[in-house]
Amino acid sequence: MSRQFQVVIDCHDPDRMAAFWSAALGYRVDPVPDGYDNWMEYQIGQGYAENERVRFAAVHNPQGPERLCFLGVPESKTVKNRLHLDIQATLPDDSPARNIERVDTLVAELRRLGGTAQRTGRERGQYFVTMTDVEGNEFCVH
C-alpha cells in the first residue's frame, strides 16, 4: 500500500515561504479556519498547550494530495540542502527553445518574489536554473 506524505521545510517566516512556494508551484495557501485570523490563534482557540503550539503555514496542490508545510524554527539554514525540489516548468512536447523560454519566465517571476538564481545549466538534455527561495533553500527549475 502506498502512503501519502507532505514535505516539511523548517524556516523563519512560514507565511512568506508559503506565499513564495504557492506562486512557484501554482498551489494554494491552506486557509485558516473560519473565525480565526491566523494559525496560532486557531491553535489557542482549540486549546493547544503553549508548548505544543507552532508557527506554520502550508500550501497544497488544488488538484491532488501534494502539500508543503513550512514550520517556524529559530535557527537559520547553515549548509546545502540534502533534498531539494525540482519544478517542472516545461511541457513534454516543447521544443528546446520553448523549454528555455518557459524556464526563464518562471525564474524571472520567482526572482520578483525574492528567489535568487544561482546558476544555469544543461544536463541530460535539459536546460535548468538552480535557485534559492526566500530563505536560501536550493531548488531547480527545469
PDB file of C-alpha atoms in Angstrom:
ATOM      1  CA  MET A   1       0.000   0.000   0.000  1.00  0.00           C
ATOM      2  CA  SER A   2       1.399   3.416  -0.915  1.00  0.00           C
ATOM      3  CA  ARG A   3       1.194   6.290   1.553  1.00  0.00           C
ATOM      4  CA  GLN A   4       0.587   9.974   1.100  1.00  0.00           C
ATOM      5  CA  PHE A   5       3.126  12.381   2.550  1.00  0.00           C
ATOM      6  CA  GLN A   6       3.908  16.044   2.791  1.00  0.00           C
ATOM      7  CA  VAL A   7       7.273  17.753   2.663  1.00  0.00           C
ATOM      8  CA  VAL A   8       8.041  19.875   5.746  1.00  0.00           C
ATOM      9  CA  ILE A   9      10.529  22.727   5.444  1.00  0.00           C
ATOM     10  CA  ASP A  10      11.983  24.453   8.508  1.00  0.00           C
ATOM     11  CA  CYS A  11      12.099  28.238   8.131  1.00  0.00           C
ATOM     12  CA  HIS A  12      11.987  31.591   9.924  1.00  0.00           C
ATOM     13  CA  ASP A  13       8.884  33.020   8.228  1.00  0.00           C
ATOM     14  CA  PRO A  14       6.280  30.359   7.357  1.00  0.00           C
ATOM     15  CA  ASP A  15       3.838  32.834   5.798  1.00  0.00           C
ATOM     16  CA  ARG A  16       6.459  34.322   3.469  1.00  0.00           C
ATOM     17  CA  MET A  17       7.617  30.851   2.455  1.00  0.00           C
ATOM     18  CA  ALA A  18       4.020  29.759   1.783  1.00  0.00           C
ATOM     19  CA  ALA A  19       3.445  32.817  -0.415  1.00  0.00           C
ATOM     20  CA  PHE A  20       6.637  32.140  -2.388  1.00  0.00           C
ATOM     21  CA  TRP A  21       6.040  28.408  -2.887  1.00  0.00           C
ATOM     22  CA  SER A  22       2.348  28.797  -3.731  1.00  0.00           C
ATOM     23  CA  ALA A  23       3.407  31.050  -6.609  1.00  0.00           C
ATOM     24  CA  ALA A  24       6.311  28.768  -7.594  1.00  0.00           C
ATOM     25  CA  LEU A  25       4.137  25.647  -7.796  1.00  0.00           C
ATOM     26  CA  GLY A  26       0.699  27.062  -8.622  1.00  0.00           C
ATOM     27  CA  TYR A  27      -0.509  25.720  -5.261  1.00  0.00           C
ATOM     28  CA  ARG A  28      -2.948  27.332  -2.847  1.00  0.00           C
ATOM     29  CA  VAL A  29      -2.097  28.517   0.650  1.00  0.00           C
ATOM     30  CA  ASP A  30      -4.047  26.484   3.230  1.00  0.00           C
ATOM     31  CA  PRO A  31      -6.737  28.807   4.573  1.00  0.00           C
ATOM     32  CA  VAL A  32      -7.093  29.470   8.290  1.00  0.00           C
ATOM     33  CA  PRO A  33     -10.404  28.052   9.589  1.00  0.00           C
ATOM     34  CA  ASP A  34     -13.318  30.498   9.777  1.00  0.00           C
ATOM     35  CA  GLY A  35     -13.352  32.629  12.891  1.00  0.00           C
ATOM     36  CA  TYR A  36      -9.557  32.845  13.229  1.00  0.00           C
ATOM     37  CA  ASP A  37      -7.100  35.413  11.875  1.00  0.00           C
ATOM     38  CA  ASN A  38      -4.102  33.072  11.806  1.00  0.00           C
ATOM     39  CA  TRP A  39      -2.996  29.531  12.657  1.00  0.00           C
ATOM     40  CA  MET A  40      -1.584  30.484  16.068  1.00  0.00           C
ATOM     41  CA  GLU A  41      -4.930  31.979  17.062  1.00  0.00           C
ATOM     42  CA  TYR A  42      -6.588  28.764  15.859  1.00  0.00           C
ATOM     43  CA  GLN A  43      -4.264  26.607  17.989  1.00  0.00           C
ATOM     44  CA  ILE A  44      -5.006  28.754  21.048  1.00  0.00           C
ATOM     45  CA  GLY A  45      -8.738  28.565  20.311  1.00  0.00           C
ATOM     46  CA  GLN A  46      -8.536  24.777  20.059  1.00  0.00           C
ATOM     47  CA  GLY A  47      -6.885  24.574  23.468  1.00  0.00           C
ATOM     48  CA  TYR A  48      -3.385  23.520  22.396  1.00  0.00           C
ATOM     49  CA  ALA A  49      -0.969  23.747  25.314  1.00  0.00           C
ATOM     50  CA  GLU A  50       1.553  26.567  24.899  1.00  0.00           C
ATOM     51  CA  ASN A  51       4.439  24.121  24.467  1.00  0.00           C
ATOM     52  CA  GLU A  52       2.533  22.371  21.634  1.00  0.00           C
ATOM     53  CA  ARG A  53       1.828  25.479  19.540  1.00  0.00           C
ATOM     54  CA  VAL A  54       3.931  26.041  16.436  1.00  0.00           C
ATOM     55  CA  ARG A  55       4.287  28.741  13.826  1.00  0.00           C
ATOM     56  CA  PHE A  56       3.450  27.219  10.460  1.00  0.00           C
ATOM     57  CA  ALA A  57       1.821  27.684   7.092  1.00  0.00           C
ATOM     58  CA  ALA A  58       1.157  25.225   4.295  1.00  0.00           C
ATOM     59  CA  VAL A  59       0.377  25.079   0.597  1.00  0.00           C
ATOM     60  CA  HIS A  60      -1.387  22.339  -1.321  1.00  0.00           C
ATOM     61  CA  ASN A  61      -1.985  21.215  -4.868  1.00  0.00           C
ATOM     62  CA  PRO A  62      -5.599  22.132  -5.689  1.00  0.00           C
ATOM     63  CA  GLN A  63      -5.850  19.025  -7.928  1.00  0.00           C
ATOM     64  CA  GLY A  64      -4.126  16.480  -5.726  1.00  0.00           C
ATOM     65  CA  PRO A  65      -2.855  15.443  -2.326  1.00  0.00           C
ATOM     66  CA  GLU A  66       0.601  17.073  -2.567  1.00  0.00           C
ATOM     67  CA  ARG A  67       1.360  19.501   0.263  1.00  0.00           C
ATOM     68  CA  LEU A  68       4.306  21.519   1.561  1.00  0.00           C
ATOM     69  CA  CYS A  69       4.304  22.627   5.196  1.00  0.00           C
ATOM     70  CA  PHE A  70       6.547  25.418   6.491  1.00  0.00           C
ATOM     71  CA  LEU A  71       7.473  25.103  10.144  1.00  0.00           C
ATOM     72  CA  GLY A  72       8.826  28.115  12.037  1.00  0.00           C
ATOM     73  CA  VAL A  73      12.134  27.397  13.775  1.00  0.00           C
ATOM     74  CA  PRO A  74      14.634  29.733  15.488  1.00  0.00           C
ATOM     75  CA  GLU A  75      17.813  28.508  13.797  1.00  0.00           C
ATOM     76  CA  SER A  76      18.979  29.580  10.343  1.00  0.00           C
ATOM     77  CA  LYS A  77      19.855  27.334   7.441  1.00  0.00           C
ATOM     78  CA  THR A  78      23.617  26.777   7.502  1.00  0.00           C
ATOM     79  CA  VAL A  79      24.501  24.104   4.924  1.00  0.00           C
ATOM     80  CA  LYS A  80      23.445  22.883   1.496  1.00  0.00           C
ATOM     81  CA  ASN A  81      20.136  21.011   1.344  1.00  0.00           C
ATOM     82  CA  ARG A  82      20.351  17.228   1.270  1.00  0.00           C
ATOM     83  CA  LEU A  83      16.986  17.195  -0.514  1.00  0.00           C
ATOM     84  CA  HIS A  84      15.625  19.717  -2.986  1.00  0.00           C
ATOM     85  CA  LEU A  85      12.577  20.202  -5.162  1.00  0.00           C
ATOM     86  CA  ASP A  86      12.703  20.263  -8.959  1.00  0.00           C
ATOM     87  CA  ILE A  87       9.958  22.369 -10.508  1.00  0.00           C
ATOM     88  CA  GLN A  88       8.959  21.266 -13.995  1.00  0.00           C
ATOM     89  CA  ALA A  89       8.134  24.462 -15.898  1.00  0.00           C
ATOM     90  CA  THR A  90       8.114  22.832 -19.327  1.00  0.00           C
ATOM     91  CA  LEU A  91       5.703  20.573 -21.180  1.00  0.00           C
ATOM     92  CA  PRO A  92       6.632  17.218 -22.789  1.00  0.00           C
ATOM     93  CA  ASP A  93       6.140  18.433 -26.396  1.00  0.00           C
ATOM     94  CA  ASP A  94       8.009  21.750 -26.005  1.00  0.00           C
ATOM     95  CA  SER A  95      10.877  22.489 -28.362  1.00  0.00           C
ATOM     96  CA  PRO A  96      14.284  23.189 -26.796  1.00  0.00           C
ATOM     97  CA  ALA A  97      13.770  26.921 -27.410  1.00  0.00           C
ATOM     98  CA  ARG A  98      10.318  26.822 -25.774  1.00  0.00           C
ATOM     99  CA  ASN A  99      11.789  24.921 -22.789  1.00  0.00           C
ATOM    100  CA  ILE A 100      14.296  27.726 -22.233  1.00  0.00           C
ATOM    101  CA  GLU A 101      11.571  30.345 -22.571  1.00  0.00           C
ATOM    102  CA  ARG A 102       9.288  28.622 -20.039  1.00  0.00           C
ATOM    103  CA  VAL A 103      12.103  28.081 -17.526  1.00  0.00           C
ATOM    104  CA  ASP A 104      13.372  31.657 -17.844  1.00  0.00           C
ATOM    105  CA  THR A 105       9.838  33.059 -17.473  1.00  0.00           C
ATOM    106  CA  LEU A 106       9.248  31.177 -14.216  1.00  0.00           C
ATOM    107  CA  VAL A 107      12.727  32.077 -12.939  1.00  0.00           C
ATOM    108  CA  ALA A 108      12.019  35.776 -13.588  1.00  0.00           C
ATOM    109  CA  GLU A 109       8.717  35.525 -11.676  1.00  0.00           C
ATOM    110  CA  LEU A 110      10.396  33.780  -8.738  1.00  0.00           C
ATOM    111  CA  ARG A 111      13.172  36.390  -8.665  1.00  0.00           C
ATOM    112  CA  ARG A 112      10.497  39.106  -8.370  1.00  0.00           C
ATOM    113  CA  LEU A 113       9.128  37.198  -5.348  1.00  0.00           C
ATOM    114  CA  GLY A 114      12.537  37.097  -3.623  1.00  0.00           C
ATOM    115  CA  GLY A 115      14.157  33.972  -5.074  1.00  0.00           C
ATOM    116  CA  THR A 116      17.749  34.057  -6.286  1.00  0.00           C
ATOM    117  CA  ALA A 117      19.110  32.418  -9.426  1.00  0.00           C
ATOM    118  CA  GLN A 118      22.379  30.632  -8.580  1.00  0.00           C
ATOM    119  CA  ARG A 119      23.413  29.034 -11.865  1.00  0.00           C
ATOM    120  CA  THR A 120      22.131  27.963 -15.250  1.00  0.00           C
ATOM    121  CA  GLY A 121      22.991  24.545 -16.611  1.00  0.00           C
ATOM    122  CA  ARG A 122      22.355  21.830 -19.142  1.00  0.00           C
ATOM    123  CA  GLU A 123      22.291  18.236 -18.067  1.00  0.00           C
ATOM    124  CA  ARG A 124      20.896  15.066 -19.683  1.00  0.00           C
ATOM    125  CA  GLY A 125      19.438  17.196 -22.467  1.00  0.00           C
ATOM    126  CA  GLN A 126      17.632  19.517 -20.053  1.00  0.00           C
ATOM    127  CA  TYR A 127      18.033  23.235 -19.529  1.00  0.00           C
ATOM    128  CA  PHE A 128      17.662  24.227 -15.871  1.00  0.00           C
ATOM    129  CA  VAL A 129      18.283  27.002 -13.375  1.00  0.00           C
ATOM    130  CA  THR A 130      19.366  26.290  -9.811  1.00  0.00           C
ATOM    131  CA  MET A 131      17.802  28.821  -7.432  1.00  0.00           C
ATOM    132  CA  THR A 132      17.303  29.547  -3.762  1.00  0.00           C
ATOM    133  CA  ASP A 133      13.984  30.530  -2.204  1.00  0.00           C
ATOM    134  CA  VAL A 134      13.410  33.496   0.120  1.00  0.00           C
ATOM    135  CA  GLU A 135      15.248  31.712   2.960  1.00  0.00           C
ATOM    136  CA  GLY A 136      18.125  30.215   0.995  1.00  0.00           C
ATOM    137  CA  ASN A 137      16.785  26.697   0.303  1.00  0.00           C
ATOM    138  CA  GLU A 138      18.014  25.304  -3.010  1.00  0.00           C
ATOM    139  CA  PHE A 139      15.714  24.088  -5.781  1.00  0.00           C
ATOM    140  CA  CYS A 140      15.828  23.749  -9.549  1.00  0.00           C
ATOM    141  CA  VAL A 141      13.552  24.937 -12.316  1.00  0.00           C
ATOM    142  CA  HIS A 142      13.554  22.611 -15.361  1.00  0.00           C
TER     143      HIS A 142
END
